[in-house]
Coordinates of C-alpha atoms and ligand atoms in Angstrom, one line a residue:
X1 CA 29.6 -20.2 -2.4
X2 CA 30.9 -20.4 -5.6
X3 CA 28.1 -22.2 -7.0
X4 CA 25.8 -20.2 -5.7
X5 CA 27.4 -16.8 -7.0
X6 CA 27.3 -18.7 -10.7
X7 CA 23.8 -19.9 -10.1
X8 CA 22.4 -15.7 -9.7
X9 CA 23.3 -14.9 -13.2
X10 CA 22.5 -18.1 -14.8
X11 CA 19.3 -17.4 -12.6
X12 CA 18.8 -14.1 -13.7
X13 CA 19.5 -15.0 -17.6
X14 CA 16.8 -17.2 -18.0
X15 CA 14.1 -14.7 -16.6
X16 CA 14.5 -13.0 -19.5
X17 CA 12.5 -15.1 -21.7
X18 CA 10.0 -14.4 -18.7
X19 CA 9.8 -10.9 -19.2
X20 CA 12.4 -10.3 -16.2
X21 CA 10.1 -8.7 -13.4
X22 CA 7.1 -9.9 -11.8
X23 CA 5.4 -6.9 -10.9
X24 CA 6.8 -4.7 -13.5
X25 CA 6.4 -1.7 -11.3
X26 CA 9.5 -3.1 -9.3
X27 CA 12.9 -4.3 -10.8
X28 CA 16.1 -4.1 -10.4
X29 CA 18.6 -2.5 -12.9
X30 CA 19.7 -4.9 -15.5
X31 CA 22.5 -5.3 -14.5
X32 CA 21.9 -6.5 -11.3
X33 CA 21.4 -10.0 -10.9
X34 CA 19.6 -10.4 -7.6
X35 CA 17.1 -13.4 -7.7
X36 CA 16.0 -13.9 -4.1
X37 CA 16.3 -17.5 -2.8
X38 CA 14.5 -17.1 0.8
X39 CA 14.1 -14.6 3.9
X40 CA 14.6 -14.8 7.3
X41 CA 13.0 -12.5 9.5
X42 CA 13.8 -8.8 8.1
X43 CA 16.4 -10.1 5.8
X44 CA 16.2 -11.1 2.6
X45 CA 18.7 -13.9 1.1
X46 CA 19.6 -13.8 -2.5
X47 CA 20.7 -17.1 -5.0
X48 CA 24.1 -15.7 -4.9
X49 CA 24.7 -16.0 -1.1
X50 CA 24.5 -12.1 -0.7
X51 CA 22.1 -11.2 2.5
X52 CA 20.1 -7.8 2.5
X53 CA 18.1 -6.1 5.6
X54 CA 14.6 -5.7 3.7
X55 CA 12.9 -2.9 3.7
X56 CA 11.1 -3.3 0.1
X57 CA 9.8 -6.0 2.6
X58 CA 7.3 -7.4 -0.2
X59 CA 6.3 -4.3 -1.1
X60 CA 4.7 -3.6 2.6
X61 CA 3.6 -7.2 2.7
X62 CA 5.8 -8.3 5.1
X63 CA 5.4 -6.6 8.1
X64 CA 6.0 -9.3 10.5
X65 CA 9.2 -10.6 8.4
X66 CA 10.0 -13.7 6.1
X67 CA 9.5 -16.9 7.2
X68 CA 7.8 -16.4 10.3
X69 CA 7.6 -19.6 11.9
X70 CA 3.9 -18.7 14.1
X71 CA 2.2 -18.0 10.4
X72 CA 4.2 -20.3 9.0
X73 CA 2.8 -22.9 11.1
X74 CA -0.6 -22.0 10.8
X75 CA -0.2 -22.0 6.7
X76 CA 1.1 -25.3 6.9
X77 CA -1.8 -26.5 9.2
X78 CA -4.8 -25.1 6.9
X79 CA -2.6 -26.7 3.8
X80 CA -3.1 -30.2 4.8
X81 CA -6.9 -29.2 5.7
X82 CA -7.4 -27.9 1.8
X83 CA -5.7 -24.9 0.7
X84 CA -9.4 -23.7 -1.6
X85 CA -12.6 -24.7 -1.0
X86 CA -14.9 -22.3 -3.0
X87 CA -17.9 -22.4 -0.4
X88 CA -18.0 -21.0 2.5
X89 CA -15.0 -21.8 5.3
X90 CA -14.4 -21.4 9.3
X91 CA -11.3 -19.5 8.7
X92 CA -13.0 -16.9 6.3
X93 CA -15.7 -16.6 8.3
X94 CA -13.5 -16.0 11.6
X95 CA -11.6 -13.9 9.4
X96 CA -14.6 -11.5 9.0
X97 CA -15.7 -11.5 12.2
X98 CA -12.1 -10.4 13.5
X99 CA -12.2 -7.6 11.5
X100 CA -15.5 -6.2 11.8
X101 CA -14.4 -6.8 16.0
X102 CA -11.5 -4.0 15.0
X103 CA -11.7 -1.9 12.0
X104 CA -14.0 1.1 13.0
X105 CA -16.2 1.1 9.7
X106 CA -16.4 -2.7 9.2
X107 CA -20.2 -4.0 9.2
X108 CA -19.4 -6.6 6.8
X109 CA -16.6 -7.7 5.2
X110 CA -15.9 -9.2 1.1
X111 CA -12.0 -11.0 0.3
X112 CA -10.6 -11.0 -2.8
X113 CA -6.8 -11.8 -4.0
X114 CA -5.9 -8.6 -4.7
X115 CA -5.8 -4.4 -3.9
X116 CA -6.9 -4.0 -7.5
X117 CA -9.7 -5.9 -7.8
X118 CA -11.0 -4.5 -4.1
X119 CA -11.0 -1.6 -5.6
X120 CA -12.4 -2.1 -9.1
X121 CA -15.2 -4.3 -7.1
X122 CA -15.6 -1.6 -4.5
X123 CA -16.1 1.2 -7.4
X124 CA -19.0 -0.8 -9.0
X125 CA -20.6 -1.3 -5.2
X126 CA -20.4 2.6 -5.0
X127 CA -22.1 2.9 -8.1
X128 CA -24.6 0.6 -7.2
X129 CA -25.8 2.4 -4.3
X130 CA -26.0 5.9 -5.0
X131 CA -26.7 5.5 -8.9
X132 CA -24.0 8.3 -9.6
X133 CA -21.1 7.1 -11.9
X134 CA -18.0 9.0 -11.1
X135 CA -15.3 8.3 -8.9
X136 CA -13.2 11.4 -7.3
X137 CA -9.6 10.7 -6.1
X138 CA -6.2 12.3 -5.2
X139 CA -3.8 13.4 -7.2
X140 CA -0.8 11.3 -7.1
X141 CA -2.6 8.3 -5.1
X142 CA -2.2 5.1 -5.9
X143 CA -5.6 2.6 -5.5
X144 CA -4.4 -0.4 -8.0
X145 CA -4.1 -1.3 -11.8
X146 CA -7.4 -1.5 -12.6
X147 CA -8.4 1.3 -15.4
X148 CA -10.3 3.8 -13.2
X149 CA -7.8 3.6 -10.3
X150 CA -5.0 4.3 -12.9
X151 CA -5.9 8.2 -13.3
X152 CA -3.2 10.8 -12.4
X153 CA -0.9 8.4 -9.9
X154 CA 2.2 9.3 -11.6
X155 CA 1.4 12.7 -13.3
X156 CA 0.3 15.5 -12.6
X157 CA -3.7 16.5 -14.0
X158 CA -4.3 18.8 -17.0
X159 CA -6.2 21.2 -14.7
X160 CA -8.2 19.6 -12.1
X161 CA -10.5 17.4 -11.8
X162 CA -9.8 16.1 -15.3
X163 CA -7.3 13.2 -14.5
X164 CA -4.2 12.1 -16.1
X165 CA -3.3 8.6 -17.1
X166 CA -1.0 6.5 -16.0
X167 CA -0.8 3.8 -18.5
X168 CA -1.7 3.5 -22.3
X169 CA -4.0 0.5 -23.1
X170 CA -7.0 2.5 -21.2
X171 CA -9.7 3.3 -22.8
X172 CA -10.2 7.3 -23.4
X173 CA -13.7 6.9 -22.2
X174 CA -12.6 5.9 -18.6
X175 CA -10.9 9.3 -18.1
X176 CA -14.1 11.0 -18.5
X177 CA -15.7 8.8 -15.6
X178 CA -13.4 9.6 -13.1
X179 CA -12.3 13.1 -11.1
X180 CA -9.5 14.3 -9.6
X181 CA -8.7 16.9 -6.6
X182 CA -4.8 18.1 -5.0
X183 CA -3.9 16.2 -1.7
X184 CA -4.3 18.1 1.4
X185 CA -5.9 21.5 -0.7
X186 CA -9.0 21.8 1.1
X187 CA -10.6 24.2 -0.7
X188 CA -10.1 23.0 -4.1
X189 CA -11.4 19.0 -3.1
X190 CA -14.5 20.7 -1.4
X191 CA -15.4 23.2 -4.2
X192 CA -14.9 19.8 -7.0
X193 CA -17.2 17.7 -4.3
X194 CA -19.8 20.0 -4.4
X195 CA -19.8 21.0 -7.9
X196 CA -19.9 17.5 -8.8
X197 CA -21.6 15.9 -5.8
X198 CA -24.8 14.8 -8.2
X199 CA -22.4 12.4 -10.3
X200 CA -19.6 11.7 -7.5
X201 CA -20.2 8.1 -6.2
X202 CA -17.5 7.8 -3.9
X203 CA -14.2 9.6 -2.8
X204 CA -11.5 7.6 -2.7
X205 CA -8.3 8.2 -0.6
X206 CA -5.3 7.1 1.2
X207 CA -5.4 8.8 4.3
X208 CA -1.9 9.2 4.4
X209 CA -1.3 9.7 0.5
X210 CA 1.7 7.6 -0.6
X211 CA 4.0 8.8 2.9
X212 CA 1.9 12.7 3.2
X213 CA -0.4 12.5 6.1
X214 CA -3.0 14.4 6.4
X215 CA -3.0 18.2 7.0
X216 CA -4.5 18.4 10.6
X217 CA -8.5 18.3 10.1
X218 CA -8.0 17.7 6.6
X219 CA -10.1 14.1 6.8
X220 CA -12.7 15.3 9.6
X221 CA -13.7 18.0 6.5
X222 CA -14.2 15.3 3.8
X223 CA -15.7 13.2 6.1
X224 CA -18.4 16.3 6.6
X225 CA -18.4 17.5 3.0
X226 CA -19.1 13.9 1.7
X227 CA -21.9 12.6 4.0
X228 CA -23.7 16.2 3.6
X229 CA -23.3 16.1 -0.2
X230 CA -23.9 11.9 -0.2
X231 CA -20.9 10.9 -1.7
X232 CA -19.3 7.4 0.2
X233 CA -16.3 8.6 1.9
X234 CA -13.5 5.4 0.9
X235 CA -10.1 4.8 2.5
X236 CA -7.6 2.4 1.1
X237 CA -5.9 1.3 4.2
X238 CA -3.7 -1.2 1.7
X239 CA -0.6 0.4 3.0
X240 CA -1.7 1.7 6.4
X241 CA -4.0 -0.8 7.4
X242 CA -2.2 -3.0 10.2
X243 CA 0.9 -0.9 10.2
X244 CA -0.2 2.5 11.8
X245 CA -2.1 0.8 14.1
X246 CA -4.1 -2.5 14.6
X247 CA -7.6 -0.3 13.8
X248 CA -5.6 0.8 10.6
X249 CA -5.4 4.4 9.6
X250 CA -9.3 5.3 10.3
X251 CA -8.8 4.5 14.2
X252 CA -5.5 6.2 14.4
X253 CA -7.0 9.6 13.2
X254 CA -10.2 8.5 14.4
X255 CA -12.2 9.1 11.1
X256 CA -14.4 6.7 9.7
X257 CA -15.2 6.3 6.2
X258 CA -17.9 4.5 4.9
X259 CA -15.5 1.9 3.3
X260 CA -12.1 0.8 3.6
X261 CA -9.9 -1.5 1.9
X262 CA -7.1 -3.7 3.7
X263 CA -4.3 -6.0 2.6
X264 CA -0.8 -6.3 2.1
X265 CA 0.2 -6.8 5.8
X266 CA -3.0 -8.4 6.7
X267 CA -1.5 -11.3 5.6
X268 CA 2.0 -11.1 6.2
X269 CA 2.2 -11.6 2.3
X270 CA -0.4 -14.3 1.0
X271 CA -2.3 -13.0 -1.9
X272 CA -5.7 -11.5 0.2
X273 CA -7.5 -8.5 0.7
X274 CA -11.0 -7.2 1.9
X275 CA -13.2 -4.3 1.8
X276 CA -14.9 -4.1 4.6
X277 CA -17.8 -1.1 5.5
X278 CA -21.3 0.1 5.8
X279 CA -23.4 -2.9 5.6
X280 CA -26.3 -0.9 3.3
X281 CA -23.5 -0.8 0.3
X282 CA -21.7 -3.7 1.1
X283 CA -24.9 -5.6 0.8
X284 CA -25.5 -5.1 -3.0
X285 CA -23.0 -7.7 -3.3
X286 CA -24.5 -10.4 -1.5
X287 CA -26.3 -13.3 -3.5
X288 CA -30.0 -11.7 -3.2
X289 CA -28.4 -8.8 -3.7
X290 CA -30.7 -5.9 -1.8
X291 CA -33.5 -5.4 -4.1
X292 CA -33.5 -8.7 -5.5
X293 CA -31.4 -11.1 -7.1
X294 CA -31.7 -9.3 -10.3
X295 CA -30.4 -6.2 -9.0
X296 CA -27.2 -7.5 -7.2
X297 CA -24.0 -6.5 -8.2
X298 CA -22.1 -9.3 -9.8
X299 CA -19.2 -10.5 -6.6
X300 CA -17.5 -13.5 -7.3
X301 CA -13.3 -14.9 -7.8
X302 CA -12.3 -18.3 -8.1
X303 CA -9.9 -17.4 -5.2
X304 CA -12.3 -15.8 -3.3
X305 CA -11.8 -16.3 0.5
X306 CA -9.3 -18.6 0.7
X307 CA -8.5 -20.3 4.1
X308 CA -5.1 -20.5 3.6
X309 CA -5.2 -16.9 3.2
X310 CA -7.5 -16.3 6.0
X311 CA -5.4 -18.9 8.3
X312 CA -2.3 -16.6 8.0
X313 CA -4.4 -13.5 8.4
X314 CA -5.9 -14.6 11.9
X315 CA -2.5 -15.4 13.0
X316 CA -1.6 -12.5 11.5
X317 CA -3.5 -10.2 13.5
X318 CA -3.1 -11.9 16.6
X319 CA 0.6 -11.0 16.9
X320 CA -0.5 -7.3 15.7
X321 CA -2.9 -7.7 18.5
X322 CA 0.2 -8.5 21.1
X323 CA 1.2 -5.4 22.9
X324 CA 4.3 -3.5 22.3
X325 CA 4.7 -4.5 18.1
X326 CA 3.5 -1.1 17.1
X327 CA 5.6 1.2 19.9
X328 CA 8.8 -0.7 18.4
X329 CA 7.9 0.1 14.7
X330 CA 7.3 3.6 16.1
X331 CA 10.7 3.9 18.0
X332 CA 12.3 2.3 14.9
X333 CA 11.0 4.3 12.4
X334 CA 11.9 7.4 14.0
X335 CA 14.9 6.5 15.1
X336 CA 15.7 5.4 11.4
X337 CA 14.2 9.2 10.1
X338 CA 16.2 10.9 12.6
X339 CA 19.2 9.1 11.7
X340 CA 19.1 9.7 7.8
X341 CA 18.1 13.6 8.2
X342 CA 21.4 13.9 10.5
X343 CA 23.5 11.6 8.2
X344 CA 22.5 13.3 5.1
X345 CA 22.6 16.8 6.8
X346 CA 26.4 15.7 7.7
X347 CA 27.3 15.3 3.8
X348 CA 25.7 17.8 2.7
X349 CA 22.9 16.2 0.7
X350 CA 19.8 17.7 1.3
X351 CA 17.0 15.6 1.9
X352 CA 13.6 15.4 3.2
X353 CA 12.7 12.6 5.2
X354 CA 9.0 12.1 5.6
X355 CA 6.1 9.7 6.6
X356 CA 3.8 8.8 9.6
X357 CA 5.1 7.2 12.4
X358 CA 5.2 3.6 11.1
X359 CA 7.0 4.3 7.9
X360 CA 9.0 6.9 5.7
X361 CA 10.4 7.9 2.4
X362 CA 13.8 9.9 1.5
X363 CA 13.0 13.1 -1.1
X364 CA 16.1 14.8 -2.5
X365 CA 14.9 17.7 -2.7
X366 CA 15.9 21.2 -0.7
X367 CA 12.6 22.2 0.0
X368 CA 9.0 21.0 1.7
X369 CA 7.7 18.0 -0.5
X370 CA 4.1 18.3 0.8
X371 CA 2.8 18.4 -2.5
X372 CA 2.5 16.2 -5.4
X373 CA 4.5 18.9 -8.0
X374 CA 7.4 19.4 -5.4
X375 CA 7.6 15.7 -4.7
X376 CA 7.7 15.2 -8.7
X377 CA 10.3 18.2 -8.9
X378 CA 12.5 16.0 -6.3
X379 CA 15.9 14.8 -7.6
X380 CA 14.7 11.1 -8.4
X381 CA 18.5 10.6 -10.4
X382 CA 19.9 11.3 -6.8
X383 CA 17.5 9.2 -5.2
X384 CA 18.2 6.2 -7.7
X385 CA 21.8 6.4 -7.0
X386 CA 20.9 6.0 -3.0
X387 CA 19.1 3.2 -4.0
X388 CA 22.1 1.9 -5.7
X389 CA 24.5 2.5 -3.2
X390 CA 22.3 1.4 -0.5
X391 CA 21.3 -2.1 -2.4
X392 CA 25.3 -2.6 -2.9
X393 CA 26.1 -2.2 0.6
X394 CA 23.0 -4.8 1.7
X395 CA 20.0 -2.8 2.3
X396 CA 17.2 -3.7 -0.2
X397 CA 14.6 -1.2 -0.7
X398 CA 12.4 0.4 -3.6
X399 CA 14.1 3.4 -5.4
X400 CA 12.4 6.6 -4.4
X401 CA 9.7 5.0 -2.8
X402 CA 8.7 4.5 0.3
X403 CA 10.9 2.4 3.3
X404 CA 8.9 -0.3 4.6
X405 CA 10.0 -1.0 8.1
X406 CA 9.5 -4.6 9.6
X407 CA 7.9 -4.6 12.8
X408 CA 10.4 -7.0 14.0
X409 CA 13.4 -4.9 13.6
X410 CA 15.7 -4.8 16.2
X411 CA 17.9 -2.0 17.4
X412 CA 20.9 -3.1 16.3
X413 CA 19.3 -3.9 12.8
X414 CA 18.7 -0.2 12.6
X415 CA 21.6 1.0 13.4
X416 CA 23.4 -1.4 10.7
X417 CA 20.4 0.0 8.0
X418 CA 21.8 3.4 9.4
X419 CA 25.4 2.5 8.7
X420 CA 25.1 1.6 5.4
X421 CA 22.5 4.6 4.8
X422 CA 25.6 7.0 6.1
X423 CA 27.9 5.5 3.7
X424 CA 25.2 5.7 0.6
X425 CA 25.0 9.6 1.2
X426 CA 28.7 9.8 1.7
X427 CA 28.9 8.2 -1.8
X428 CA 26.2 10.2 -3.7
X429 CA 27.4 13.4 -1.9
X430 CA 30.3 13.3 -4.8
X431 CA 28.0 13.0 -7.5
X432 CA 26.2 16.3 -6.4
Ligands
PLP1 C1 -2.5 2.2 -1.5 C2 -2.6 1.1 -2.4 N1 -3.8 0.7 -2.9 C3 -3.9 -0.4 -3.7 C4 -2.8 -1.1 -4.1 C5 -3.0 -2.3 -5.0 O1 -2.9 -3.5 -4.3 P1 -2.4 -4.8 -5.1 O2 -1.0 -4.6 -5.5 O3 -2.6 -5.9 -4.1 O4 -3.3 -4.9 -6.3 C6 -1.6 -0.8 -3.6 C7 -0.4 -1.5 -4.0 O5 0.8 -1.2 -3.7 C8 -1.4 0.3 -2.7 O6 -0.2 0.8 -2.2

């Protein structure tokens, strides 16, 4: 043990001339030296011996926790098949086929490494078909880094629809080509949608935006609005896809969009994702393209459907397909919710606890956080000293962000997460 608790730090030193984090939207504070060294089902195991119930769970990825030995297995079988091929491969193509079989709006399906590029590829698809250049989104949504999807995810907008943006290094002309509209404010999306409808491609949402569902009705309307005004209706099921339910978001409230995109969980963490949807726009991509070669829109990634991607995806979904996953997530989750509003409620910290049924996030704040400005008015200091008090005690998770549940939790793992919650708010109820 000793080695391993010098081997962290000297671990964590020498990521430094790295650049420290891998994501960069995710790290730990400096001073923490956590370097993870493997996972076992919903724990994660850093170099330094310590052991942590994972709820950052590889930032959703991970739904069916680390090291499952099923996809596992069937990773390890594809790898000594080839893990890339570049043409066209059984597991892809079963790959498809399973998801057009399930996800409500799948006609046709396209994979590519990552939620930011199905997006970015998505946007140009959009464009393609109805010849209108704009994209609409939510306000505080989150769609990937690519420039257009990077409008008003962390701030709020200037007056709507003119965005915000979330990073420097984008150019200013990209702001004008994309709109934005408050979460849940009916009126205010449908009187943007209409006064822009003739240079609105596509609306692009969540469906439950970052851990708001929907107000009740709230997606039937844009589903009306934007077929009557011929704008593609788009839901980026990156987060709910898999975990709400094995239809993803679009079956559980029974909505269907024209397009969707999947990934994280569809995996179990390999790097993959899809769009899948409406044939007639999805079709621009293909190699004729629709109206001729000529007039295709450019689809291609070295990376493209990978099979050993798709291998773990199929096996994948066939333990999401096995009864009785989601009802556990379900009982977990709210077990979990319940248990945090009571603990907090018992130190005094007020908190809101919120989310679907198959995951959550913990607000400070007094009040409702159903909107964007009262979840940015929430006391984030507070929440980052949770965090801290949570990750000391063994419960790794993203500071005020969202909890991502395994669906292989067991009870009694709960209840220890719930323990060491208890403690945290005990601890941060001092600070005030
Ligand atoms: C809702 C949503 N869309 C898109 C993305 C981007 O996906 P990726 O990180 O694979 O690029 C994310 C990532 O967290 C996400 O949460």
């Amino acid at each position: 043990l000793q080695t391993l608790r010098a081997q962290g730090p000297a671990l964590h030193e020498r990521s430094k001339a790295i650049g420290y984090s891998l994501s960069g939207a995710f790290y730990l504070p400096p001073e923490e030296t956590i370097v993870a060294d493997h996972g076992k089902g919903v724990r994660l195991f850093d170099t330094e011996g310590r052991s942590y119930i994972d709820f950052l769970a590889g930032s959703g990825a991970v739904l069916l926790g680390h090291g499952n030995p099923e996809i596992a297995e069937a990773i390890a079988e594809q790898a000594t098949k080839g893990t890339h091929f570049y043409v066209l491969n059984e597991r892809a193509i079963e790959l498809g086929e399973k998801i057009i079989e399930i996800i409500p709006c799948a006609e046709e399906v396209k994979f590519l490494p990552s939620g930011s590029e199905s997006s970015l590829n998505l946007f140009r698809m959009g464009r393609a078909f109805t010849g209108k250049q704009k994209i609409m989104k939510f306000e505080g949504s989150f769609h990937g880094t690519n420039d257009y999807a990077m409008m008003s995810g962390w701030s709020q907008s200037p007056g709507y629809p003119r965005p915000s943006v979330d990073s420097i290094g984008i150019p200013d002309a990209i702001q004008d080509l994309v709109y934005v509209v408050p979460w849940n404010d009916l009126e205010t999306t449908e009187k943007y949608l209409r006064k822009h409808a003739h240079e609105v491609a596509l609306l692009i949402c969540e469906a439950v935006q970052r851990t708001v569902p929907p107000v009740p009705g709230f997606l039937e309307a844009i589903r009306k609005i934007t077929e009557e005004l011929g704008i593609l209706l788009v839901f980026d099921e990156m987060v709910t896809g898999w975990r709400m339910s094995l239809s993803g978001a679009q079956g559980y409230y029974g909505v269907t969009p024209d397009l969707a995109i999947f990934g994280k969980a569809m995996t179990n963490g390999l790097p993959m994702t899809c769009i899948a949807g409406r044939s007639d726009v999805i079709a621009y991509s293909r190699p004729a393209g629709v109206r001729g070669a000529e007039q295709r829109v450019f689809f291609g990634g070295t990376l493209n459907g990978n099979p050993l991607c798709a291998a773990a995806a199929l096996k994948a979904i066939e333990i999401y397909e096995r009864p009785g996953g989601h009802e556990r997530l379900t009982r977990n989750v709210a077990k979990l919710k319940e248990g945090a509003r009571a603990s907090a409620a018992r130190h005094g910290v007020p908190v809101q606890v919120i989310g679907p049924h198959a995951y959550f996030q913990i607000f400070f704040s007094e009040g409702p956080v159903d909107t964007f400005a009262a979840q940015q008015a929430s006391n984030t200091k507070l929440g980052y000293a949770f965090f801290r008090e949570c990750l000391n005690r063994g419960l790794m998770m993203n500071s005020n962000a969202r909890c991502y549940v395994p669906m292989i939790l067991e009870e009694a793992e709960a209840d220890i997460a719930l323990g060491i919650m208890d403690e945290a708010f005990a601890a941060v109820a001092k600070l005030g």
